[in-house]
mmCIF file of C-alpha atoms (C1' of nucleotides) in Angstrom:
data_model
loop_
_atom_site.group_PDB
_atom_site.id
_atom_site.type_symbol
_atom_site.label_atom_id
_atom_site.label_comp_id
_atom_site.label_asym_id
_atom_site.label_seq_id
_atom_site.Cartn_x
_atom_site.Cartn_y
_atom_site.Cartn_z
ATOM 1 C CA UNK A 1 84.660 116.758 49.150
ATOM 2 C CA UNK A 2 85.018 115.444 52.694
ATOM 3 C CA UNK A 3 87.835 113.026 53.464
ATOM 4 C CA UNK A 4 88.021 111.375 56.881
ATOM 5 C CA UNK A 5 90.150 109.055 58.951
ATOM 6 C CA UNK A 6 88.956 106.907 61.825
ATOM 7 C CA UNK A 7 90.841 104.362 63.881
ATOM 8 C CA UNK A 8 87.815 102.195 64.723
ATOM 9 C CA UNK A 9 89.516 99.792 67.168
ATOM 10 C CA UNK A 10 87.639 96.705 65.935
ATOM 11 C CA UNK A 11 85.315 97.268 62.995
ATOM 12 C CA UNK A 12 82.803 94.527 63.822
ATOM 13 C CA UNK A 13 82.615 95.300 67.531
ATOM 14 C CA UNK A 14 81.931 98.928 66.683
ATOM 15 C CA UNK A 15 80.022 98.663 63.427
ATOM 16 C CA UNK A 16 76.941 100.389 64.864
ATOM 17 C CA UNK A 17 79.048 103.397 65.901
ATOM 18 C CA UNK A 18 80.750 103.544 62.504
ATOM 19 C CA UNK A 19 77.441 103.346 60.603
ATOM 20 C CA UNK A 20 75.847 106.001 62.784
ATOM 21 C CA UNK A 21 78.796 108.333 62.270
ATOM 22 C CA UNK A 22 78.825 107.723 58.476
ATOM 23 C CA UNK A 23 75.146 108.595 58.335
ATOM 24 C CA UNK A 24 75.616 111.790 60.308
ATOM 25 C CA UNK A 25 78.938 113.028 58.914
ATOM 26 C CA UNK A 26 78.440 111.874 55.313
ATOM 27 C CA UNK A 27 82.140 111.782 54.345
ATOM 28 C CA UNK A 28 82.978 111.018 50.709
ATOM 29 C CA UNK A 29 86.107 109.026 51.520
ATOM 30 C CA UNK A 30 87.107 107.377 54.812
ATOM 31 C CA UNK A 31 90.388 105.772 55.842
ATOM 32 C CA UNK A 32 89.942 103.186 58.593
ATOM 33 C CA UNK A 33 92.546 101.632 60.861
ATOM 34 C CA UNK A 34 92.612 98.817 63.417
ATOM 35 C CA UNK A 35 89.941 96.727 61.745
ATOM 36 C CA UNK A 36 90.988 93.768 63.922
ATOM 37 C CA UNK A 37 89.297 91.328 61.584
ATOM 38 C CA UNK A 38 90.392 88.873 58.901
ATOM 39 C CA UNK A 39 89.505 89.729 55.284
ATOM 40 C CA UNK A 40 86.517 87.370 55.125
ATOM 41 C CA UNK A 41 84.865 89.038 58.141
ATOM 42 C CA UNK A 42 85.069 92.598 56.791
ATOM 43 C CA UNK A 43 81.494 94.012 56.827
ATOM 44 C CA UNK A 44 81.431 94.816 53.104
ATOM 45 C CA UNK A 45 77.671 94.283 52.672
ATOM 46 C CA UNK A 46 76.667 96.515 55.593
ATOM 47 C CA UNK A 47 78.903 99.301 54.286
ATOM 48 C CA UNK A 48 77.561 98.949 50.737
ATOM 49 C CA UNK A 49 74.058 99.209 52.152
ATOM 50 C CA UNK A 50 75.158 102.420 53.865
ATOM 51 C CA UNK A 51 76.366 103.747 50.507
ATOM 52 C CA UNK A 52 80.092 102.979 50.643
ATOM 53 C CA UNK A 53 82.367 100.922 48.444
ATOM 54 C CA UNK A 54 85.433 99.524 50.194
ATOM 55 C CA UNK A 55 88.920 98.237 49.702
ATOM 56 C CA UNK A 56 90.427 96.517 52.725
ATOM 57 C CA UNK A 57 93.472 94.709 53.985
ATOM 58 C CA UNK A 58 92.584 92.820 57.128
ATOM 59 C CA UNK A 59 94.356 90.577 59.581
ATOM 60 C CA UNK A 60 93.160 88.287 62.341
ATOM 61 C CA UNK A 61 93.018 90.006 65.758
ATOM 62 C CA UNK A 62 95.253 92.986 65.041
ATOM 63 C CA UNK A 63 95.890 95.925 62.733
ATOM 64 C CA UNK A 64 93.977 96.075 59.437
ATOM 65 C CA UNK A 65 93.269 99.065 57.186
ATOM 66 C CA UNK A 66 90.511 99.992 54.729
ATOM 67 C CA UNK A 67 89.360 102.839 52.517
ATOM 68 C CA UNK A 68 85.650 103.509 52.062
ATOM 69 C CA UNK A 69 84.297 105.688 49.313
ATOM 70 C CA UNK A 70 80.946 106.739 47.913
ATOM 71 C CA UNK A 71 82.394 106.239 44.445
ATOM 72 C CA UNK A 72 83.953 102.923 43.515
ATOM 73 C CA UNK A 73 87.617 102.867 44.479
ATOM 74 C CA UNK A 74 90.463 101.088 42.728
ATOM 75 C CA UNK A 75 93.138 99.509 44.905
ATOM 76 C CA UNK A 76 96.622 100.551 43.770
ATOM 77 C CA UNK A 77 98.761 98.991 46.525
ATOM 78 C CA UNK A 78 98.820 97.077 49.781
ATOM 79 C CA UNK A 79 101.828 96.951 52.143
ATOM 80 C CA UNK A 80 105.075 98.871 51.832
ATOM 81 C CA UNK A 81 108.147 97.495 50.096
ATOM 82 C CA UNK A 82 111.341 96.697 51.931
ATOM 83 C CA UNK A 83 110.485 93.897 54.372
ATOM 84 C CA UNK A 84 108.935 90.688 53.048
ATOM 85 C CA UNK A 85 108.851 89.302 56.614
ATOM 86 C CA UNK A 86 106.521 92.048 57.822
ATOM 87 C CA UNK A 87 103.079 90.425 57.924
ATOM 88 C CA UNK A 88 101.195 93.284 59.594
ATOM 89 C CA UNK A 89 98.344 94.797 57.565
ATOM 90 C CA UNK A 90 99.169 98.465 57.960
ATOM 91 C CA UNK A 91 98.991 100.057 54.531
ATOM 92 C CA UNK A 92 96.478 100.179 51.703
ATOM 93 C CA UNK A 93 96.277 102.647 48.845
ATOM 94 C CA UNK A 94 93.577 103.451 46.343
ATOM 95 C CA UNK A 95 92.643 105.755 43.506
ATOM 96 C CA UNK A 96 89.303 107.567 43.718
ATOM 97 C CA UNK A 97 87.910 110.974 42.669
ATOM 98 C CA UNK A 98 91.140 111.541 40.741
ATOM 99 C CA UNK A 99 93.229 111.296 43.921
ATOM 100 C CA UNK A 100 95.679 108.799 45.352
ATOM 101 C CA UNK A 101 94.717 107.964 48.941
ATOM 102 C CA UNK A 102 97.257 106.160 51.119
ATOM 103 C CA UNK A 103 95.751 104.808 54.326
ATOM 104 C CA UNK A 104 98.199 103.814 57.050
ATOM 105 C CA UNK A 105 98.419 102.493 60.576
ATOM 106 C CA UNK A 106 101.921 103.147 61.825
ATOM 107 C CA UNK A 107 103.263 100.839 64.565
ATOM 108 C CA UNK A 108 102.835 102.021 68.146
ATOM 109 C CA UNK A 109 106.432 101.163 69.108
ATOM 110 C CA UNK A 110 106.069 100.754 72.871
ATOM 111 C CA UNK A 111 107.888 99.823 74.954
ATOM 112 C CA UNK A 112 110.751 102.038 73.803
ATOM 113 C CA UNK A 113 113.532 101.361 73.357
ATOM 114 C CA UNK A 114 113.210 97.741 72.242
ATOM 115 C CA UNK A 115 112.317 95.535 69.279
ATOM 116 C CA UNK A 116 108.858 97.097 68.888
ATOM 117 C CA UNK A 117 110.376 100.540 68.701
ATOM 118 C CA UNK A 118 112.948 99.300 66.157
ATOM 119 C CA UNK A 119 110.034 97.986 64.085
ATOM 120 C CA UNK A 120 108.311 101.371 64.287
ATOM 121 C CA UNK A 121 111.404 103.181 63.026
ATOM 122 C CA UNK A 122 112.040 100.684 60.227
ATOM 123 C CA UNK A 123 108.393 100.939 59.156
ATOM 124 C CA UNK A 124 108.783 104.709 59.153
ATOM 125 C CA UNK A 125 111.820 104.384 56.871
ATOM 126 C CA UNK A 126 109.846 102.266 54.419
ATOM 127 C CA UNK A 127 107.020 104.809 54.498
ATOM 128 C CA UNK A 128 109.530 107.597 53.900
ATOM 129 C CA UNK A 129 110.762 105.852 50.786
ATOM 130 C CA UNK A 130 107.258 105.280 49.457
ATOM 131 C CA UNK A 131 106.188 108.839 50.313
ATOM 132 C CA UNK A 132 109.078 110.108 48.217
ATOM 133 C CA UNK A 133 107.895 108.038 45.274
ATOM 134 C CA UNK A 134 104.332 109.347 45.666
ATOM 135 C CA UNK A 135 105.623 112.923 45.422
ATOM 136 C CA UNK A 136 106.844 112.230 41.908
ATOM 137 C CA UNK A 137 103.229 111.698 40.788
ATOM 138 C CA UNK A 138 101.550 114.584 38.988
ATOM 139 C CA UNK A 139 98.348 113.899 40.916
ATOM 140 C CA UNK A 140 96.650 114.917 44.155
ATOM 141 C CA UNK A 141 98.056 112.547 46.801
ATOM 142 C CA UNK A 142 97.093 112.204 50.461
ATOM 143 C CA UNK A 143 98.768 110.074 53.135
ATOM 144 C CA UNK A 144 96.199 109.632 55.841
ATOM 145 C CA UNK A 145 95.869 107.684 59.042
ATOM 146 C CA UNK A 146 96.980 106.856 62.543
ATOM 147 C CA UNK A 147 100.671 107.810 62.603
ATOM 148 C CA UNK A 148 101.085 106.965 66.293
ATOM 149 C CA UNK A 149 103.206 110.108 66.593
ATOM 150 C CA UNK A 150 102.629 113.131 68.816
ATOM 151 C CA UNK A 151 104.399 115.684 66.591
ATOM 152 C CA UNK A 152 104.924 118.477 69.172
ATOM 153 C CA UNK A 153 104.139 119.508 72.772
ATOM 154 C CA UNK A 154 101.040 121.236 71.442
ATOM 155 C CA UNK A 155 99.675 117.849 70.422
ATOM 156 C CA UNK A 156 99.450 116.461 73.951
ATOM 157 C CA UNK A 157 97.631 117.547 77.088
ATOM 158 C CA UNK A 158 100.790 116.987 79.143
ATOM 159 C CA UNK A 159 103.989 116.391 77.214
ATOM 160 C CA UNK A 160 106.117 115.452 80.269
ATOM 161 C CA UNK A 161 103.983 112.323 80.697
ATOM 162 C CA UNK A 162 105.093 111.134 77.262
ATOM 163 C CA UNK A 163 108.860 111.661 77.465
ATOM 164 C CA UNK A 164 109.499 107.905 77.721
ATOM 165 C CA UNK A 165 106.725 106.980 75.273
ATOM 166 C CA UNK A 166 107.382 105.776 71.714
ATOM 167 C CA UNK A 167 104.679 108.165 70.445
ATOM 168 C CA UNK A 168 106.734 111.138 71.608
ATOM 169 C CA UNK A 169 110.308 109.806 71.452
ATOM 170 C CA UNK A 170 112.671 112.196 69.611
ATOM 171 C CA UNK A 171 113.293 109.544 66.916
ATOM 172 C CA UNK A 172 109.551 109.226 66.226
ATOM 173 C CA UNK A 173 109.007 112.967 66.025
ATOM 174 C CA UNK A 174 112.091 113.412 63.881
ATOM 175 C CA UNK A 175 110.933 110.712 61.471
ATOM 176 C CA UNK A 176 107.600 112.539 61.184
ATOM 177 C CA UNK A 177 109.287 115.911 60.620
ATOM 178 C CA UNK A 178 111.565 114.377 57.994
ATOM 179 C CA UNK A 179 108.515 113.055 56.193
ATOM 180 C CA UNK A 180 106.979 116.548 56.123
ATOM 181 C CA UNK A 181 110.238 118.019 54.849
ATOM 182 C CA UNK A 182 110.024 115.810 51.780
ATOM 183 C CA UNK A 183 107.161 118.008 50.647
ATOM 184 C CA UNK A 184 104.091 117.032 52.650
ATOM 185 C CA UNK A 185 101.850 119.338 54.676
ATOM 186 C CA UNK A 186 100.125 118.376 57.927
ATOM 187 C CA UNK A 187 96.659 119.687 57.003
ATOM 188 C CA UNK A 188 95.360 120.185 60.547
ATOM 189 C CA UNK A 189 98.441 122.106 61.701
ATOM 190 C CA UNK A 190 98.469 124.142 58.487
ATOM 191 C CA UNK A 191 94.954 125.409 59.184
ATOM 192 C CA UNK A 192 95.317 125.598 62.985
ATOM 193 C CA UNK A 193 98.963 126.396 63.787
ATOM 194 C CA UNK A 194 98.498 127.239 67.470
ATOM 195 C CA UNK A 195 95.444 125.312 68.576
ATOM 196 C CA UNK A 196 95.373 122.307 70.899
ATOM 197 C CA UNK A 197 93.643 119.632 68.843
ATOM 198 C CA UNK A 198 93.301 116.026 69.997
ATOM 199 C CA UNK A 199 92.147 112.997 68.031
ATOM 200 C CA UNK A 200 92.664 110.307 70.691
ATOM 201 C CA UNK A 201 91.512 109.897 74.292
ATOM 202 C CA UNK A 202 92.659 106.962 76.418
ATOM 203 C CA UNK A 203 89.918 104.780 77.922
ATOM 204 C CA UNK A 204 91.691 105.088 81.262
ATOM 205 C CA UNK A 205 91.322 107.771 83.904
ATOM 206 C CA UNK A 206 88.366 109.478 82.226
ATOM 207 C CA UNK A 207 90.715 111.001 79.630
ATOM 208 C CA UNK A 208 87.844 112.157 77.411
ATOM 209 C CA UNK A 209 85.988 113.819 80.281
ATOM 210 C CA UNK A 210 89.184 115.635 81.293
ATOM 211 C CA UNK A 211 90.049 116.560 77.700
ATOM 212 C CA UNK A 212 93.363 114.740 78.253
ATOM 213 C CA UNK A 213 94.007 113.837 74.640
ATOM 214 C CA UNK A 214 96.665 113.366 71.997
ATOM 215 C CA UNK A 215 96.825 114.272 68.320
ATOM 216 C CA UNK A 216 97.860 111.069 66.546
ATOM 217 C CA UNK A 217 95.750 110.958 63.384
ATOM 218 C CA UNK A 218 97.142 113.061 60.575
ATOM 219 C CA UNK A 219 96.433 114.154 57.008
ATOM 220 C CA UNK A 220 99.541 114.680 54.896
ATOM 221 C CA UNK A 221 98.860 116.487 51.626
ATOM 222 C CA UNK A 222 101.064 116.999 48.602
ATOM 223 C CA UNK A 223 101.326 120.459 46.986
ATOM 224 C CA UNK A 224 98.734 119.606 44.358
ATOM 225 C CA UNK A 225 95.985 118.997 46.952
ATOM 226 C CA UNK A 226 97.004 121.713 49.409
ATOM 227 C CA UNK A 227 95.459 124.697 47.522
ATOM 228 C CA UNK A 228 92.116 122.879 47.689
ATOM 229 C CA UNK A 229 92.138 122.575 51.488
ATOM 230 C CA UNK A 230 89.216 124.437 53.085
ATOM 231 C CA UNK A 231 88.769 123.127 56.624
ATOM 232 C CA UNK A 232 89.645 120.404 59.100
ATOM 233 C CA UNK A 233 87.739 119.095 62.082
ATOM 234 C CA UNK A 234 87.647 116.436 64.790
ATOM 235 C CA UNK A 235 84.256 114.846 65.440
ATOM 236 C CA UNK A 236 84.966 114.888 69.143
ATOM 237 C CA UNK A 237 81.458 114.100 70.355
ATOM 238 C CA UNK A 238 81.638 110.637 68.755
ATOM 239 C CA UNK A 239 84.239 109.699 71.389
ATOM 240 C CA UNK A 240 81.502 110.149 73.977
ATOM 241 C CA UNK A 241 79.121 107.692 72.319
ATOM 242 C CA UNK A 242 78.404 104.271 73.819
ATOM 243 C CA UNK A 243 80.945 101.640 72.667
ATOM 244 C CA UNK A 244 83.098 104.240 70.911
ATOM 245 C CA UNK A 245 86.685 103.756 69.766
ATOM 246 C CA UNK A 246 89.419 105.513 71.745
ATOM 247 C CA UNK A 247 90.100 107.595 68.605
ATOM 248 C CA UNK A 248 87.769 110.247 67.180
ATOM 249 C CA UNK A 249 86.813 110.489 63.523
ATOM 250 C CA UNK A 250 88.764 113.340 61.913
ATOM 251 C CA UNK A 251 88.107 114.953 58.531
ATOM 252 C CA UNK A 252 89.223 117.584 56.079
ATOM 253 C CA UNK A 253 87.229 119.368 53.435
ATOM 254 C CA UNK A 254 88.585 119.981 49.942
ATOM 255 C CA UNK A 255 87.279 122.294 47.250
ATOM 256 C CA UNK A 256 85.237 120.372 44.592
ATOM 257 C "C1'" DA B 1 104.937 103.790 91.073
ATOM 258 C "C1'" DT B 2 100.644 101.523 90.088
ATOM 259 C "C1'" DG B 3 96.429 100.966 87.888
ATOM 260 C "C1'" DA B 4 92.651 102.504 85.947
ATOM 261 C "C1'" DC B 5 89.943 100.407 80.235
ATOM 262 C "C1'" DC B 6 89.175 98.487 75.772
ATOM 263 C "C1'" DT B 7 89.565 94.736 71.938
ATOM 264 C "C1'" DG B 8 89.788 89.804 70.042
ATOM 265 C "C1'" DT B 9 90.867 85.183 71.118
ATOM 266 C "C1'" DC B 10 89.544 77.703 70.665
ATOM 267 C "C1'" DC B 11 92.379 77.641 77.865
ATOM 268 C "C1'" DT B 12 87.144 83.655 81.968
ATOM 269 C "C1'" DA B 13 93.780 85.148 81.014
ATOM 270 C "C1'" DC B 14 96.230 86.639 77.798
ATOM 271 C "C1'" DA B 15 98.524 90.138 74.333
ATOM 272 C "C1'" DG B 16 98.355 94.591 72.350
ATOM 273 C "C1'" DG B 17 97.062 99.027 72.493
ATOM 274 C "C1'" DA B 18 98.926 104.461 73.435
#
DNA sequence: ATGACCTGTCCTACAGGA
């Protein structure tokens, strides 16, 4: 069972890249972020043709999340509780293959400090609350997506460049650590505790060519899934494809 | 310190991204 996450940075503008990667990587489940399309423009038919059912929560121009699956998936939730004024499409959750899959796109938060950073932290708090609730389920649960958090120095090519950045601010990293302490495991770090692993490369300054990346896309697993974890990998070469997203597809493999 | 680059959008210039 291969479960992936991919911040596509515009699903229609990059549909060819997504379809090519799906064909080559053959994941069973995929969490997508930054669809940047309204619900009615989600490419459901093209994905079905490629062998994937979808649930999606789009938005015009910005944000947007979806879960693709080879088996039909049942949507269990969209959005987090706690702020009825928040209109960003950043969370969708589904049930498939006996697992609960939460797909999220956490706010970037720059410039920090400021209102955007406040929004990031308040969104984090709402996620924290929901993550706690998910841990009460007697089911395999995964919280997957673009967390927009560089958890430690090891997750950036040059941490001093990110001191004033919302992705690396102490509050952001602390919120992430607090989430883990609830009872979640960062799957990539669990399997590769000391390795530099990046999932994002800026379009600027030839970041990909210089291997100047960040690890922003994370898989959080509850204790019921964790014993099934076999491997984790970044499909780094996809970042080098024509018209690629600035994020790489990332995946984990589970037993069964 | 700045800008280099991408997306989508009813003002080919902007906002937002990380």
